[in-house]
Tab-separated table of N, CA, C and O and ligand atoms in Angstrom:
chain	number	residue	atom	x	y	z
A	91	UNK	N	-60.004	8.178	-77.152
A	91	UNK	CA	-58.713	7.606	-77.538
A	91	UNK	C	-58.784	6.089	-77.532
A	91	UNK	O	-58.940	5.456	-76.487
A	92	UNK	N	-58.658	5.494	-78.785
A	92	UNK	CA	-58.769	3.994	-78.533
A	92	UNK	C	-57.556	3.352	-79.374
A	92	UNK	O	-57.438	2.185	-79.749
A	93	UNK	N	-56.779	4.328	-79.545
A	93	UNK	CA	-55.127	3.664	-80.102
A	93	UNK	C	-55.590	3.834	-81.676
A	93	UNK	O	-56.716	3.917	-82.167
A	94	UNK	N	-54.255	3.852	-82.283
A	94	UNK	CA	-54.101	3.524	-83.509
A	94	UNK	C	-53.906	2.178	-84.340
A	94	UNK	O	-52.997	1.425	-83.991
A	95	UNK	N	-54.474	1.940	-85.099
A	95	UNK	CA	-53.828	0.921	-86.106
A	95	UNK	C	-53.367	0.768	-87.259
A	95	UNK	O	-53.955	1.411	-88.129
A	96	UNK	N	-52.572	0.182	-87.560
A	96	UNK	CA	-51.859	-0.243	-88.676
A	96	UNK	C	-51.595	-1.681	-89.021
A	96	UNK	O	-51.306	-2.570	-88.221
A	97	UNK	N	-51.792	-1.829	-90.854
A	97	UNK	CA	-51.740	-3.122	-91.074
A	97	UNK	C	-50.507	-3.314	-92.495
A	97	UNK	O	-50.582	-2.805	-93.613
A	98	UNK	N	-49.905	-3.823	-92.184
A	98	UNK	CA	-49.076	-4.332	-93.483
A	98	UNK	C	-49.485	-4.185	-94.811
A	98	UNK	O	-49.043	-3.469	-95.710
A	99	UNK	N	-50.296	-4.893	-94.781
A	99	UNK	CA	-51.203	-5.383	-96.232
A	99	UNK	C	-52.016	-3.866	-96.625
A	99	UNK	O	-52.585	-3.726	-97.707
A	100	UNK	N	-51.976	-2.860	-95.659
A	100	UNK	CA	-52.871	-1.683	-96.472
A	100	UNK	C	-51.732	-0.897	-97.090
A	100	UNK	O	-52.117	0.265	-97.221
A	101	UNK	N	-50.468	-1.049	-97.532
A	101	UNK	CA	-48.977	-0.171	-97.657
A	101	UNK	C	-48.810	-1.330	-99.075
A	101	UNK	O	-47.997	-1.068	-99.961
A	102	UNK	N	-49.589	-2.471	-99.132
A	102	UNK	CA	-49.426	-3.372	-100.646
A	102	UNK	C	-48.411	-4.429	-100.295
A	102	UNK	O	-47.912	-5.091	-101.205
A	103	UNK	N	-47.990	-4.682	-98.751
A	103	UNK	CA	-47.366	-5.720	-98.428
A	103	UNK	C	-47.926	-7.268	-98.205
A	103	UNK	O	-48.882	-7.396	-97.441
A	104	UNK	N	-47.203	-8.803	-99.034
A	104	UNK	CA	-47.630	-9.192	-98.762
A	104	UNK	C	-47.484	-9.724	-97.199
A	104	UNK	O	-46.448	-10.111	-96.659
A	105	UNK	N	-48.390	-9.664	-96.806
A	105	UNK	CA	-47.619	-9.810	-94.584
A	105	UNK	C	-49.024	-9.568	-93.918
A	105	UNK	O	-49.677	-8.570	-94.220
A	106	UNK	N	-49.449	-10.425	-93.075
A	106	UNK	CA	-50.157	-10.152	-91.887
A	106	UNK	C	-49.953	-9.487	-91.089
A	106	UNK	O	-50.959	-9.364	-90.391
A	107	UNK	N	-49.106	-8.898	-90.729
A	107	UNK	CA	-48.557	-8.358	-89.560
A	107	UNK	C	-49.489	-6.720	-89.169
A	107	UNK	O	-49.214	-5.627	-89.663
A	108	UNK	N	-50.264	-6.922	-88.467
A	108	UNK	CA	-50.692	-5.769	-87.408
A	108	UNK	C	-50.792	-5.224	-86.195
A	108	UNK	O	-50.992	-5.817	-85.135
A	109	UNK	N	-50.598	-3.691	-86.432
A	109	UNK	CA	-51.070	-3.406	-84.868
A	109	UNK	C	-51.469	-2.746	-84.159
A	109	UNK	O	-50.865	-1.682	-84.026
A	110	UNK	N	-52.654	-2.979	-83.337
A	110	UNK	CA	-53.421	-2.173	-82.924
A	110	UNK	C	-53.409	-1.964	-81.330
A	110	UNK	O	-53.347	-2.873	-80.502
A	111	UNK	N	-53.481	-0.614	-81.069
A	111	UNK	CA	-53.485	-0.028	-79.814
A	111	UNK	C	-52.088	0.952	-79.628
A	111	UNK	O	-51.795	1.549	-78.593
A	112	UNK	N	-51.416	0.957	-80.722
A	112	UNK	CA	-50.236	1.953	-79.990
A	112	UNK	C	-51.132	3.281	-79.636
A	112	UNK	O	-52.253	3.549	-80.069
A	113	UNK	N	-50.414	3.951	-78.829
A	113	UNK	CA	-50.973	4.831	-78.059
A	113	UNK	C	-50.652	6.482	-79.065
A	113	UNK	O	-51.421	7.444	-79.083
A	114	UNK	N	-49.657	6.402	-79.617
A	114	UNK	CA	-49.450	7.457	-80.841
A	114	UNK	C	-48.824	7.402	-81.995
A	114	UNK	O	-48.209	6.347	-82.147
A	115	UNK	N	-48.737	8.305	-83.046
A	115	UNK	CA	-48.139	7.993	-84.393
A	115	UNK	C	-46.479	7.535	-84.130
A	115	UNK	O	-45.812	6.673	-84.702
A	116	UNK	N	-46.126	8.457	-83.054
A	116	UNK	CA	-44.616	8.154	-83.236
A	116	UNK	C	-44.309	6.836	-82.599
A	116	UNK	O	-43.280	6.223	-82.882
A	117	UNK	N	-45.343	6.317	-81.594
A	117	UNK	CA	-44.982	4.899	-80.622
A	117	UNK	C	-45.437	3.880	-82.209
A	117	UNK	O	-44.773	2.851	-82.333
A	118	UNK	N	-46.324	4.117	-83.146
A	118	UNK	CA	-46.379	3.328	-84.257
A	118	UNK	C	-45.585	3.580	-85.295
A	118	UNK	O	-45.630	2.737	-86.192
A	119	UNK	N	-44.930	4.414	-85.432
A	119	UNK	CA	-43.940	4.355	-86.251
A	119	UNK	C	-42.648	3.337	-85.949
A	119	UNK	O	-41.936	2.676	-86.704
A	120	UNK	N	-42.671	3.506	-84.580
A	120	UNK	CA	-41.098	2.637	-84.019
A	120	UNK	C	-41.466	1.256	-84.105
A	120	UNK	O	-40.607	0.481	-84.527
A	121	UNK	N	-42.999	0.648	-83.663
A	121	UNK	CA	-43.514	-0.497	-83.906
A	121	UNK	C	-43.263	-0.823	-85.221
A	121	UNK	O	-42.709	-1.904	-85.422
A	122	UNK	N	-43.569	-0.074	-86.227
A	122	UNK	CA	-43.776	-0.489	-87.773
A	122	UNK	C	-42.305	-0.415	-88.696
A	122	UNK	O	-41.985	-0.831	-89.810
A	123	UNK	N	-41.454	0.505	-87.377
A	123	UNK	CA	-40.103	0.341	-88.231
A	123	UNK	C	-39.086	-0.925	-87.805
A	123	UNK	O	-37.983	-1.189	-88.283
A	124	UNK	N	-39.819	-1.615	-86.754
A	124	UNK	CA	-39.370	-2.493	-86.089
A	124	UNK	C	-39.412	-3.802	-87.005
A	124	UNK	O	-38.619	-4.702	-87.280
A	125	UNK	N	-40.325	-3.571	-87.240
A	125	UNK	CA	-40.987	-4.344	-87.918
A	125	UNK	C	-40.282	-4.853	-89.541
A	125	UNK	O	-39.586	-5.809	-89.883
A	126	UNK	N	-40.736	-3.949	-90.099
A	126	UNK	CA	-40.326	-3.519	-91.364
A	126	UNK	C	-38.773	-4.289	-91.410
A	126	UNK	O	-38.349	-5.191	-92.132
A	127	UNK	N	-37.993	-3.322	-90.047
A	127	UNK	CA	-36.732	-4.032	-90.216
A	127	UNK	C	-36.270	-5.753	-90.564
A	127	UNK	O	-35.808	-6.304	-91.563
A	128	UNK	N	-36.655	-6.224	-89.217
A	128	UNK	CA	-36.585	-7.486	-88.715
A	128	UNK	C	-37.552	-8.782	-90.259
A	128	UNK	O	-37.287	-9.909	-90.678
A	129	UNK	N	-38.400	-7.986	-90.515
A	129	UNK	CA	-39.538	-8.498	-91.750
A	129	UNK	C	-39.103	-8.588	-93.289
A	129	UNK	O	-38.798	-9.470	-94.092
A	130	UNK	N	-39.229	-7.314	-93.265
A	130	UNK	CA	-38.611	-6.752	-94.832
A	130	UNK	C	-37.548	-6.422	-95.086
A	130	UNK	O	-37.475	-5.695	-96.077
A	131	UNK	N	-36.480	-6.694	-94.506
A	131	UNK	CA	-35.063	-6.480	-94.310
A	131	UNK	C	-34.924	-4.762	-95.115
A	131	UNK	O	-34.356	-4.384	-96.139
A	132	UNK	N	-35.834	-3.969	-93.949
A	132	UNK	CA	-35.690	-2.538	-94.692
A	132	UNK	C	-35.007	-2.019	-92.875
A	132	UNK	O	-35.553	-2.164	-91.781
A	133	UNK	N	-33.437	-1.313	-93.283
A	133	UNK	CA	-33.120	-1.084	-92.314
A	133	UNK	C	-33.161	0.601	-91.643
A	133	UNK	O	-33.121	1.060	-90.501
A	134	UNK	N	-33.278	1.292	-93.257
A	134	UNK	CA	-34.381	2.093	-92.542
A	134	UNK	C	-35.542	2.227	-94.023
A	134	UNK	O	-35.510	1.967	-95.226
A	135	UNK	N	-36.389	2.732	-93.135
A	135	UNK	CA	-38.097	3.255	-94.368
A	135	UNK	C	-37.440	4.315	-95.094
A	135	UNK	O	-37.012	5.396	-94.691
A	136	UNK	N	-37.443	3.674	-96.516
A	136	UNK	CA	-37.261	4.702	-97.071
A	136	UNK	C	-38.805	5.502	-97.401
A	136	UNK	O	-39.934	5.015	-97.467
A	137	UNK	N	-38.295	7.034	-97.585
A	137	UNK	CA	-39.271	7.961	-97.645
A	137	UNK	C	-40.997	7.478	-98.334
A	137	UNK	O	-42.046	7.385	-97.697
A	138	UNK	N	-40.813	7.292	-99.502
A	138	UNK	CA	-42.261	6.804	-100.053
A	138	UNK	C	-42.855	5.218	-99.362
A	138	UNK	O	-43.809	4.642	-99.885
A	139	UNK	N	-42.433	4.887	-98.646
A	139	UNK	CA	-43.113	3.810	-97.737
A	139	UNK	C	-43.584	4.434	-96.049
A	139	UNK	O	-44.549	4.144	-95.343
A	140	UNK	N	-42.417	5.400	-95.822
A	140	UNK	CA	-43.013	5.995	-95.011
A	140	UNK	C	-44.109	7.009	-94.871
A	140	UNK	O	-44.628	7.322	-93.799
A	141	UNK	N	-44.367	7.420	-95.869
A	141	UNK	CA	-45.202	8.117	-96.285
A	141	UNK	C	-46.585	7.198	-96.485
A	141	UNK	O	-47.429	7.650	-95.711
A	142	UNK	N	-47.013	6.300	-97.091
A	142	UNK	CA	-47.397	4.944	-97.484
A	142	UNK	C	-48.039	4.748	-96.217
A	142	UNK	O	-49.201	4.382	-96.037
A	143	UNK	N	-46.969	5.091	-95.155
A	143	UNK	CA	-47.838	4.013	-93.573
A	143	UNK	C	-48.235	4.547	-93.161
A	143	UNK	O	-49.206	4.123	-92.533
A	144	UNK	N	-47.827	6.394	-93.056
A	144	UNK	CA	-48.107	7.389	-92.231
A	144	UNK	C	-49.779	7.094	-92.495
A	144	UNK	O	-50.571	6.790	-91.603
A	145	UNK	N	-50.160	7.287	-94.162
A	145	UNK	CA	-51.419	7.129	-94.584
A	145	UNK	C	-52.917	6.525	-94.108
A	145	UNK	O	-54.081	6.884	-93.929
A	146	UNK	N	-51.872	5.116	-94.018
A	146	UNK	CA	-52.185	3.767	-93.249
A	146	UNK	C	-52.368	3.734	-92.097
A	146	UNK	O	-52.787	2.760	-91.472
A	147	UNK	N	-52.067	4.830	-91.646
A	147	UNK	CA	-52.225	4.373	-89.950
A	147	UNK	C	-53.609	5.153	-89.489
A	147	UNK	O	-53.731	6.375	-89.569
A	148	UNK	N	-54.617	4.271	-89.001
A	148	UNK	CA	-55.908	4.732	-88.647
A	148	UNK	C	-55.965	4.913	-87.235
A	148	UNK	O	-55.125	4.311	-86.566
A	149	UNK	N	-56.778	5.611	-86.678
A	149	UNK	CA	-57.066	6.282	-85.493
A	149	UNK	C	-58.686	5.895	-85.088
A	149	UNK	O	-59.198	6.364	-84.071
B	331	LIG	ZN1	-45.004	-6.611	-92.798
């Protein structure tokens, strides 16, 4: 187990923003919707982006 990561820029965003070590998909989902929010003024993911990150998110 060495955490998951996820990066902005692999979903076609332009954004640095990554992160690595959440401990599971759902603790990176809340990270990335946190995110998303506060970033991309998306207040919630809509479906085909969430789908998009689920993708994105490496193990
Ligand atoms: Zn971003």
């Amino acid at each position: 187990m060495s955490g998951f990561e996820f990066k902005c820029k692999d979903i076609g965003m332009n954004c640095g923003f990554e992160v690595k070590g959440a401990s599971s998909r759902d603790e990176m989902m809340q990270i990335v919707s946190a995110h998303a929010k506060g970033a991309h003024n998306m207040t919630t993911i809509p479906p085909d982006i969430a789908s998009k990150v689920s993708s994105a998110i490496k193990s």
